[in-house]
C-alpha positions as semicolon CSV with decimal commas, in nm:
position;residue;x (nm);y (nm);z (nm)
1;X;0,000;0,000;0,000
2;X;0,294;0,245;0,098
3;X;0,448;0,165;-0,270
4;X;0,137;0,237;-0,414
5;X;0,085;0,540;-0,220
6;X;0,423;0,712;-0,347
7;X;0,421;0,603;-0,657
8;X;0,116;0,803;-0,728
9;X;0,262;1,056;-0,565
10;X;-0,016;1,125;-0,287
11;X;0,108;1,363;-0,100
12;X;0,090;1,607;-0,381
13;X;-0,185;1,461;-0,593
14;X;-0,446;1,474;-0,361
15;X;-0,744;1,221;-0,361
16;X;-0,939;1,073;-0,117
17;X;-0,872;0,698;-0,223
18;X;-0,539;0,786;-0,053
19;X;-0,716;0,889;0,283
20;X;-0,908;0,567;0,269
21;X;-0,647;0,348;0,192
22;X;-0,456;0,483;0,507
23;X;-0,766;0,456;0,708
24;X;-0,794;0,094;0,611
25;X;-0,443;-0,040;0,707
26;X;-0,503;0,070;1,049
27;X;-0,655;-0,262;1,075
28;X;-0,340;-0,415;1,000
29;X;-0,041;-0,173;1,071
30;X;-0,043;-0,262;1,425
31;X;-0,042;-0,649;1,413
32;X;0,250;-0,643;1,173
33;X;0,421;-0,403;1,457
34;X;0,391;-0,147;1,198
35;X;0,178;0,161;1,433
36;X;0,449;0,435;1,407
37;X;0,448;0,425;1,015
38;X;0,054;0,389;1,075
39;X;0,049;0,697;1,307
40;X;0,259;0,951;1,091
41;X;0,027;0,832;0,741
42;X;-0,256;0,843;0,973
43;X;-0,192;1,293;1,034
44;X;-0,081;1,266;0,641
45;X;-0,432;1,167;0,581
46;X;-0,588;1,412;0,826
47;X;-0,355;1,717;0,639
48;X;-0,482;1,563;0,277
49;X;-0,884;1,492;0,436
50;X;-0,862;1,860;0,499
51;X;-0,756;1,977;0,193
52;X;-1,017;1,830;0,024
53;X;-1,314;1,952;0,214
54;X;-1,359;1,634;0,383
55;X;-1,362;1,801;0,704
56;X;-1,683;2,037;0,571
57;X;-1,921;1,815;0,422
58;X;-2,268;1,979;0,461
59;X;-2,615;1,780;0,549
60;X;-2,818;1,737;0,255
61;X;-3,162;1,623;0,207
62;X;-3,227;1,258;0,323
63;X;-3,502;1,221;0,083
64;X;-3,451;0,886;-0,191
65;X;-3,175;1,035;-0,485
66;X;-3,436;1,067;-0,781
67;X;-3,183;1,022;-1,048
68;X;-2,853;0,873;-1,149
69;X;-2,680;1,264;-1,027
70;X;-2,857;1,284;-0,745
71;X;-2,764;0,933;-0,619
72;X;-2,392;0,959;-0,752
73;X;-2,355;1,268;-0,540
74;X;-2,504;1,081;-0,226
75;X;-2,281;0,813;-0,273
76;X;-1,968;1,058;-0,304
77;X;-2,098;1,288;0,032
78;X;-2,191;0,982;0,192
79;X;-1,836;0,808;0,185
80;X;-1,679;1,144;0,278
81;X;-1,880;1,138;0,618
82;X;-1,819;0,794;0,672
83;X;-1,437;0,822;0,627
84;X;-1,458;1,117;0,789
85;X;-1,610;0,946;1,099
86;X;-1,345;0,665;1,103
87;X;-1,074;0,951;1,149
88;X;-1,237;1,065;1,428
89;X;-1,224;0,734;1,567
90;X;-0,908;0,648;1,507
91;X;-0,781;0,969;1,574
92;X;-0,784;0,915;1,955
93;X;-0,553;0,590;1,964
94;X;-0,282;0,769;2,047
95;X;-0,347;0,985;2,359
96;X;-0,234;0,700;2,558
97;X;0,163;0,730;2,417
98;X;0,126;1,127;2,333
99;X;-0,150;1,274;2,521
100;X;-0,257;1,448;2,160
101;X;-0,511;1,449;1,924
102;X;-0,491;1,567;1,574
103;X;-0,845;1,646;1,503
104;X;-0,991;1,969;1,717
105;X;-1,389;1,926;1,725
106;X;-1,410;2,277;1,668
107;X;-1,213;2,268;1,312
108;X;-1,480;2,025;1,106
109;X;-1,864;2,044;1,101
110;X;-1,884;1,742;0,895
111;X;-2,174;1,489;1,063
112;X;-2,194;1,123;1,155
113;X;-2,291;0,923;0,838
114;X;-2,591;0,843;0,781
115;X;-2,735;0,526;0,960
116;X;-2,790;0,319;0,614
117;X;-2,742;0,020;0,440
118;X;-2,513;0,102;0,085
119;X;-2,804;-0,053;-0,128
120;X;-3,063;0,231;-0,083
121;X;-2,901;0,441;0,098
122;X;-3,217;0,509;0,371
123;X;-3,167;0,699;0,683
124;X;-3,321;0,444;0,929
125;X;-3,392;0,501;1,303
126;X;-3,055;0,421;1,529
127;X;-3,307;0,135;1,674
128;X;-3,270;-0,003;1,351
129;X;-2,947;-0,212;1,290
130;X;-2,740;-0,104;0,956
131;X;-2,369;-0,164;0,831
132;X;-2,351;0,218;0,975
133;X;-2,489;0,120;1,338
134;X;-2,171;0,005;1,486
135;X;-1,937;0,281;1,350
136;X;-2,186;0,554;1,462
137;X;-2,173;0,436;1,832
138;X;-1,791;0,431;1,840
139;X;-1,772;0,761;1,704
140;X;-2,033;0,925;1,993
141;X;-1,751;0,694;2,182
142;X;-1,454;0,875;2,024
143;X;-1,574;1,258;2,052
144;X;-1,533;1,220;2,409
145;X;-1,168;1,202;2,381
146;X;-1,051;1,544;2,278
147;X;-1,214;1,722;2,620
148;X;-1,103;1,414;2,808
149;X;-0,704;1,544;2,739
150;X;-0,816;1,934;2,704
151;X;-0,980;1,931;3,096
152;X;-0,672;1,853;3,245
153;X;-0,496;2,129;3,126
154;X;-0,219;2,230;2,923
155;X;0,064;1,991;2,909
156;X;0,342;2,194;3,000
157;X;0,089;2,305;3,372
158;X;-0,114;2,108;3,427
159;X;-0,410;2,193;3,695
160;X;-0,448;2,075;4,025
161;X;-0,462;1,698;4,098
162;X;-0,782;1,756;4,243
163;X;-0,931;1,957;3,961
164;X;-0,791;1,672;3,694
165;X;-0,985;1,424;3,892
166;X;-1,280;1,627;3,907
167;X;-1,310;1,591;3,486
168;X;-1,221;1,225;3,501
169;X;-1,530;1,200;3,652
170;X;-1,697;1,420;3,468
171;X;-1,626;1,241;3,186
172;X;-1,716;0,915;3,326
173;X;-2,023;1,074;3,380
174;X;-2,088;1,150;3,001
175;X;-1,917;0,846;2,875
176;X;-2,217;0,640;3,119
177;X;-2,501;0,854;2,910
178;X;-2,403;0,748;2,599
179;X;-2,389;0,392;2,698
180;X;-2,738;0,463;2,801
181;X;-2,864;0,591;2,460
182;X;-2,621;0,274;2,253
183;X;-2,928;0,046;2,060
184;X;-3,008;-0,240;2,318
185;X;-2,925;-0,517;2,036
186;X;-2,555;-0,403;2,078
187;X;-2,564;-0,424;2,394
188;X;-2,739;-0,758;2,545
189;X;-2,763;-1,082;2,344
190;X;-3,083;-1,072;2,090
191;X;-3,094;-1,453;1,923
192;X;-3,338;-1,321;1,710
193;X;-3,158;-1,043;1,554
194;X;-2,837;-1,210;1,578
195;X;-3,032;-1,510;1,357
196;X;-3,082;-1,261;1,123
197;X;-2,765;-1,030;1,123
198;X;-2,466;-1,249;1,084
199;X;-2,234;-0,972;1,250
200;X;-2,390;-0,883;1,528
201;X;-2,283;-1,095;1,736
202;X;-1,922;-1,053;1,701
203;X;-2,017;-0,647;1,664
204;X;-2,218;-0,646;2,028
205;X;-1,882;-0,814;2,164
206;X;-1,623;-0,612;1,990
207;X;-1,833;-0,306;2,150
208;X;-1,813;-0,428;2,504
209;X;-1,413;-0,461;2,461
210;X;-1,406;-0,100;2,314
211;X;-1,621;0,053;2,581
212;X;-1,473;-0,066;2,847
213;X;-1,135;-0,009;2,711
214;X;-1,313;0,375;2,664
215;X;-1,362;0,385;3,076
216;X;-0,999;0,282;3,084
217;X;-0,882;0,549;2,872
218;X;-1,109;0,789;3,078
219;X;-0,960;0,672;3,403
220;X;-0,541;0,644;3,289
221;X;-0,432;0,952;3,442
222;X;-0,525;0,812;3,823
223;X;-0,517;0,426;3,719
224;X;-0,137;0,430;3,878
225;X;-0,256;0,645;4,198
226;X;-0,608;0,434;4,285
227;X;-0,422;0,115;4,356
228;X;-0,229;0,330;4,651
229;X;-0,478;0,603;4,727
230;X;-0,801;0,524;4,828
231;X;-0,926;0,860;4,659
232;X;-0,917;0,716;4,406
233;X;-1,091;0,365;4,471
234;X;-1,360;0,443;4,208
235;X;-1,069;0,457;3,932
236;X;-0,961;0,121;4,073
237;X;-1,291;-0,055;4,090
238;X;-1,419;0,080;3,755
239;X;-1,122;-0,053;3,534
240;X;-1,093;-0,373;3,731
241;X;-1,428;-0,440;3,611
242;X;-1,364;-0,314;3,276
243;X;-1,022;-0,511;3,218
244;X;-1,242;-0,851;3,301
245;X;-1,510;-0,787;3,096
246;X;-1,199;-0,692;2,829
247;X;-1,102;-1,032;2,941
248;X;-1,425;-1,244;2,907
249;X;-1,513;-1,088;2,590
250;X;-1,173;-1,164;2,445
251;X;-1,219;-1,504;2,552
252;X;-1,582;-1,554;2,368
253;X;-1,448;-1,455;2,051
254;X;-1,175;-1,668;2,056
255;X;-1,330;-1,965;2,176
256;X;-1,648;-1,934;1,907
257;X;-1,370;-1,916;1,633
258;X;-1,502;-1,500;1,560
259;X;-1,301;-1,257;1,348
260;X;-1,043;-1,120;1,524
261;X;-0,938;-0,715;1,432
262;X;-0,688;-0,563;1,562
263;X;-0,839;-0,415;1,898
264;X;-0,924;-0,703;2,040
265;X;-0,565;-0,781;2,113
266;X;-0,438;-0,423;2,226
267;X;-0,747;-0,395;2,438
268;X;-0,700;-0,713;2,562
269;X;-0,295;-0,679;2,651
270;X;-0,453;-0,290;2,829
271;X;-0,711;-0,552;3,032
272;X;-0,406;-0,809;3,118
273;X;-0,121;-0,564;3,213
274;X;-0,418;-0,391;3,510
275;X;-0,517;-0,713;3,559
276;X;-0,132;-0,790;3,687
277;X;-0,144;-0,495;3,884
278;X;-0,454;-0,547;4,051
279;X;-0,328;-0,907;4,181
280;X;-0,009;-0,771;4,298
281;X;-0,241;-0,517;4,499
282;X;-0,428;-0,773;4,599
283;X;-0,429;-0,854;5,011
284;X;-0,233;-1,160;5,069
285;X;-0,570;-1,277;5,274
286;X;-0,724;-1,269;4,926
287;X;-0,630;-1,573;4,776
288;X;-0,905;-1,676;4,578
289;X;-0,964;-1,391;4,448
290;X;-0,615;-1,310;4,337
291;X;-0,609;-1,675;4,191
292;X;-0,905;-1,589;3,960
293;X;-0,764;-1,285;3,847
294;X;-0,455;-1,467;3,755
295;X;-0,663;-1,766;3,617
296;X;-0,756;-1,468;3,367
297;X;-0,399;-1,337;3,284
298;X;-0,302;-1,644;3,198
299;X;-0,576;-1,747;2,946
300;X;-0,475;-1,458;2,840
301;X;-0,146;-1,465;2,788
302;X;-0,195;-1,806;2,667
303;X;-0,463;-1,632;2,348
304;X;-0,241;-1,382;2,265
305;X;0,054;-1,613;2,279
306;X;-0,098;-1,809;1,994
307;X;-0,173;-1,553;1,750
308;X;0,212;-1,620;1,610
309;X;0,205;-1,391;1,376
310;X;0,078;-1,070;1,512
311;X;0,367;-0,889;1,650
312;X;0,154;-0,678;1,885
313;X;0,004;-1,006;2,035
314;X;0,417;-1,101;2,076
315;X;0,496;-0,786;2,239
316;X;0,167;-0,805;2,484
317;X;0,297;-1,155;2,590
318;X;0,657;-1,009;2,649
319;X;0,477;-0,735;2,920
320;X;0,303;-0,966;3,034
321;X;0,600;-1,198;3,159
322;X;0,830;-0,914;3,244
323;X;0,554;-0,775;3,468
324;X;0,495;-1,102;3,663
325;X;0,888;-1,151;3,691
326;X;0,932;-0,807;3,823
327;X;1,076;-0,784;4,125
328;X;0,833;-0,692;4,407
329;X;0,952;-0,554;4,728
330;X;0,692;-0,509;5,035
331;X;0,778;-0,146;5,238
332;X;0,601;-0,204;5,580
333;X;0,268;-0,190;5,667
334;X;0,185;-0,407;5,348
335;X;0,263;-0,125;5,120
336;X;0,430;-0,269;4,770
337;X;0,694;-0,157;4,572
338;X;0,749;-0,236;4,165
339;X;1,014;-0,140;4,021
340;X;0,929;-0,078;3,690
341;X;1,261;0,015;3,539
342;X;1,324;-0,380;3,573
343;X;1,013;-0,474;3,394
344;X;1,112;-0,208;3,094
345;X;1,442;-0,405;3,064
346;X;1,286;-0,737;3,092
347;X;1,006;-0,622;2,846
348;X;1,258;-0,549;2,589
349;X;1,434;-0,911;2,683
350;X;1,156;-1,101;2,605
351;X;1,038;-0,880;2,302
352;X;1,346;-1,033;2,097
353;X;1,275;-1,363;2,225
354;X;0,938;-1,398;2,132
355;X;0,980;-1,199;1,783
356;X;1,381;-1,278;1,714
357;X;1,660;-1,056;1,751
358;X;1,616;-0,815;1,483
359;X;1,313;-0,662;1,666
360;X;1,384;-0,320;1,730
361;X;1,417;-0,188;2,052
362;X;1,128;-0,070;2,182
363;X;1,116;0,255;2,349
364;X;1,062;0,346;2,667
365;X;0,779;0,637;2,621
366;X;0,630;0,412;2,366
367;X;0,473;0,213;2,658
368;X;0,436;0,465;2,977
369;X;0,456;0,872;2,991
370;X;0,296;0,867;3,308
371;X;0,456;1,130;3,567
372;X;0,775;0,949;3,730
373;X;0,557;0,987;4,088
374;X;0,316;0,737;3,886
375;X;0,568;0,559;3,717
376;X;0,921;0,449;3,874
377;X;0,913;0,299;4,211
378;X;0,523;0,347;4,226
379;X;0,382;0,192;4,566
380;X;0,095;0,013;4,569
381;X;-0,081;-0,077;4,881
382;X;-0,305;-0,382;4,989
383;X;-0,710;-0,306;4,956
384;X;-1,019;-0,444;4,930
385;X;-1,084;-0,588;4,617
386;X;-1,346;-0,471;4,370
387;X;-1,556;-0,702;4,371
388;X;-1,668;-1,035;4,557
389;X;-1,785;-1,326;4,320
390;X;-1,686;-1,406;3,978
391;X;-2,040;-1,360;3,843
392;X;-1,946;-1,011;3,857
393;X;-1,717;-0,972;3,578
394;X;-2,017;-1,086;3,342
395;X;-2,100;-0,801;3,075
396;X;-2,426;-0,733;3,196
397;X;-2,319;-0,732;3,543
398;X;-2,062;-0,494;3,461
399;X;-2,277;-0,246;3,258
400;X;-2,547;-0,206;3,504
401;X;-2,250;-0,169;3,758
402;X;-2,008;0,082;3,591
403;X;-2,298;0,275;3,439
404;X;-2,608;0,277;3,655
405;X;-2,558;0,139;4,004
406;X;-2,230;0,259;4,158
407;X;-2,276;0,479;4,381
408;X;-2,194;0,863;4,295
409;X;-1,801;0,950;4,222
410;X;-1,641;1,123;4,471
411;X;-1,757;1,446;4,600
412;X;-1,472;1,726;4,713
């Protein structure tokens, strides 16, 4: 694709096969350990979106196209939007390694696409499932993003810890209503329509791992701080329950033979790695419990070890181990020490091992720019644990919990 791309010359002959064809390989570039070439096409493609008017595609009528024009040019502002839309979505992947976003909400008034099947082209109700459905829920997902990095302030001063935690949960709040509004069939199991809708199953499932990978996201900048400071227990609690249903989900697709794209394994290496925190923050009274959470790590480990050729699956095992060989010193009163700078080295160890030695060395900030406070020699103390019985890490258990029945964050 990147041969193709230059020898047409794309970043001077402009055209918006180019931005799709970028868009597309996302779904590959970071199996085949290929996500910084990914990431700099991907803001190539933003630039060259832009330039083209991508970015300003106006609402039209919604009535039937009444001749071959009409429908030609609904075809040609209906693919804008929808490439459009997977931009957005994609756009946010890397505010994990960067904290940035290349797409400002105020900079585009192009709207979702429309919710339609491609052989009519008929704006149906969102309670109506179309090939649209799916990709219009993650991008209501997606457009949370931007204010989730913008309310903490800028970069370079950040506001108060106590003000940053404030908009986390703020956030979590708005991320919860539009799980409320997402089509039920997407959300709970529907034989019926499932019967009828070959990929809705596997779409309801891949939407559980991306939502709760969403709360994650939401909840990063205090995931390091709520397993030490009970401030933060909500943070804790809430991604606990997200990384198993991650976990569970992950587990379903693999075991019913599913398609597999490619964020079911990141998500699912995001859902291990807290997973491995959680048990080493686990009281030592807590046995089961910590022996069902590492029941799940290891399934885990044991899925992604198997996809052989997916170099991100490689590279999640490789954390994986150097995180349960870490060193682990105790610092009275139960408190726990990791010393992270170990599992870094060990990380890059086992990343040539399991994916030879001409692997390139991965990079430090490609896998934590946390503060150094949350980072290096982070403590960890012994707590309660989330939650009591396994039948809690079920989906529906989890939804109802994380988005309807906690009980309200904090107050200050």
């Amino acid at each position: 694709m990147v041969q193709t791309l230059y020898n047409s010359h794309f970043l001077s002959n402009l055209s918006v096969y180019s931005v799709q064809a970028i868009v597309i390989s996302t779904e590959v570039a970071h199996n085949l350990g290929l996500s910084q070439l990914n990431a700099t096409l991907f803001n190539a493609a933003v630039r060259i979106a832009e330039c083209l008017g991508i970015h300003k595609i106006q609402d039209q009528s919604t009535k039937p196209a009444q001749n071959k024009d009409e429908w030609d040019e609904k075809v040609e502002r209906e693919v804008g939007k929808r490439v459009w839309c997977q931009m957005i979505i994609q756009d946010h992947f890397a505010i994990p390694f960067t904290d940035t976003y290349s797409i400002s909400p105020m900079h585009f008034s192009t709207g979702p696409p429309m919710n339609a099947d491609d052989y009519d082209l008929t704006d149906m109700p969102i309670t109506s499932p179309t090939i649209s459905t799916y990709i219009r829920v993650l991008v209501n997902l997606a457009e949370l993003m931007p204010g989730l990095v913008d309310g903490l302030g800028p970069m370079k001063s950040r506001k108060p810890i106590r003000e940053q935690y404030e908009h986390i949960l703020h956030i979590d709040q708005k991320m919860r209503g539009i799980v409320k509004n997402i089509p039920p069939f997407l959300l709970r199991v529907d034989k019926t329509k499932e019967a009828q809708i070959p990929w809705l199953a596997i779409a309801r499932r891949s939407l559980a791992i991306t939502a709760a990978e969403k709360i994650i996201m939401i909840h990063r900048p205090f995931l390091f701080r709520s397993f030490n400071d009970q401030t933060y227990i909500y943070s804790r609690r809430t991604c606990v329950a997200a990384a198993m249903t991650i976990l569970r989900e992950h587990e379903v697709i693999i075991r019913e033979g599913d398609i597999s794209i490619w964020t079911h394994t990141a998500f699912a290496i995001t859902a291990a790695v807290i997973m491995c925190f959680e048990v080493n923050a686990t009281a030592e009274t807590q046995v089961a419990i910590a022996q069902t959470h590492k029941d799940a790590i290891v399934a885990a480990r044991t899925r992604l070890a198997d996809r052989t050729n997916d170099v991100l699956a490689q590279r999640g095992v490789a954390l994986i181990d150097a995180i349960f060989t870490a060193d682990i010193t105790s610092e009275g009163l139960g408190n726990k020490i990791i010393d992270f700078g170990q599992i870094l080295a060990k990380f890059s160890t086992f990343t040539r091992m399991n994916l030879g030695p001409d692997t390139p060395d991965p990079s430090v900030s490609r896998f934590s720019n946390a503060d150094p406070q949350d980072v290096i020699g982070a403590h960890f103390n012994e707590m309660q644990p989330a939650w009591d019985t396994a039948e809690d890490i079920d989906f529906d258990a989890w939804f109802n919990g994380t988005f309807h029945t906690l009980h309200d964050p904090l107050q200050f």
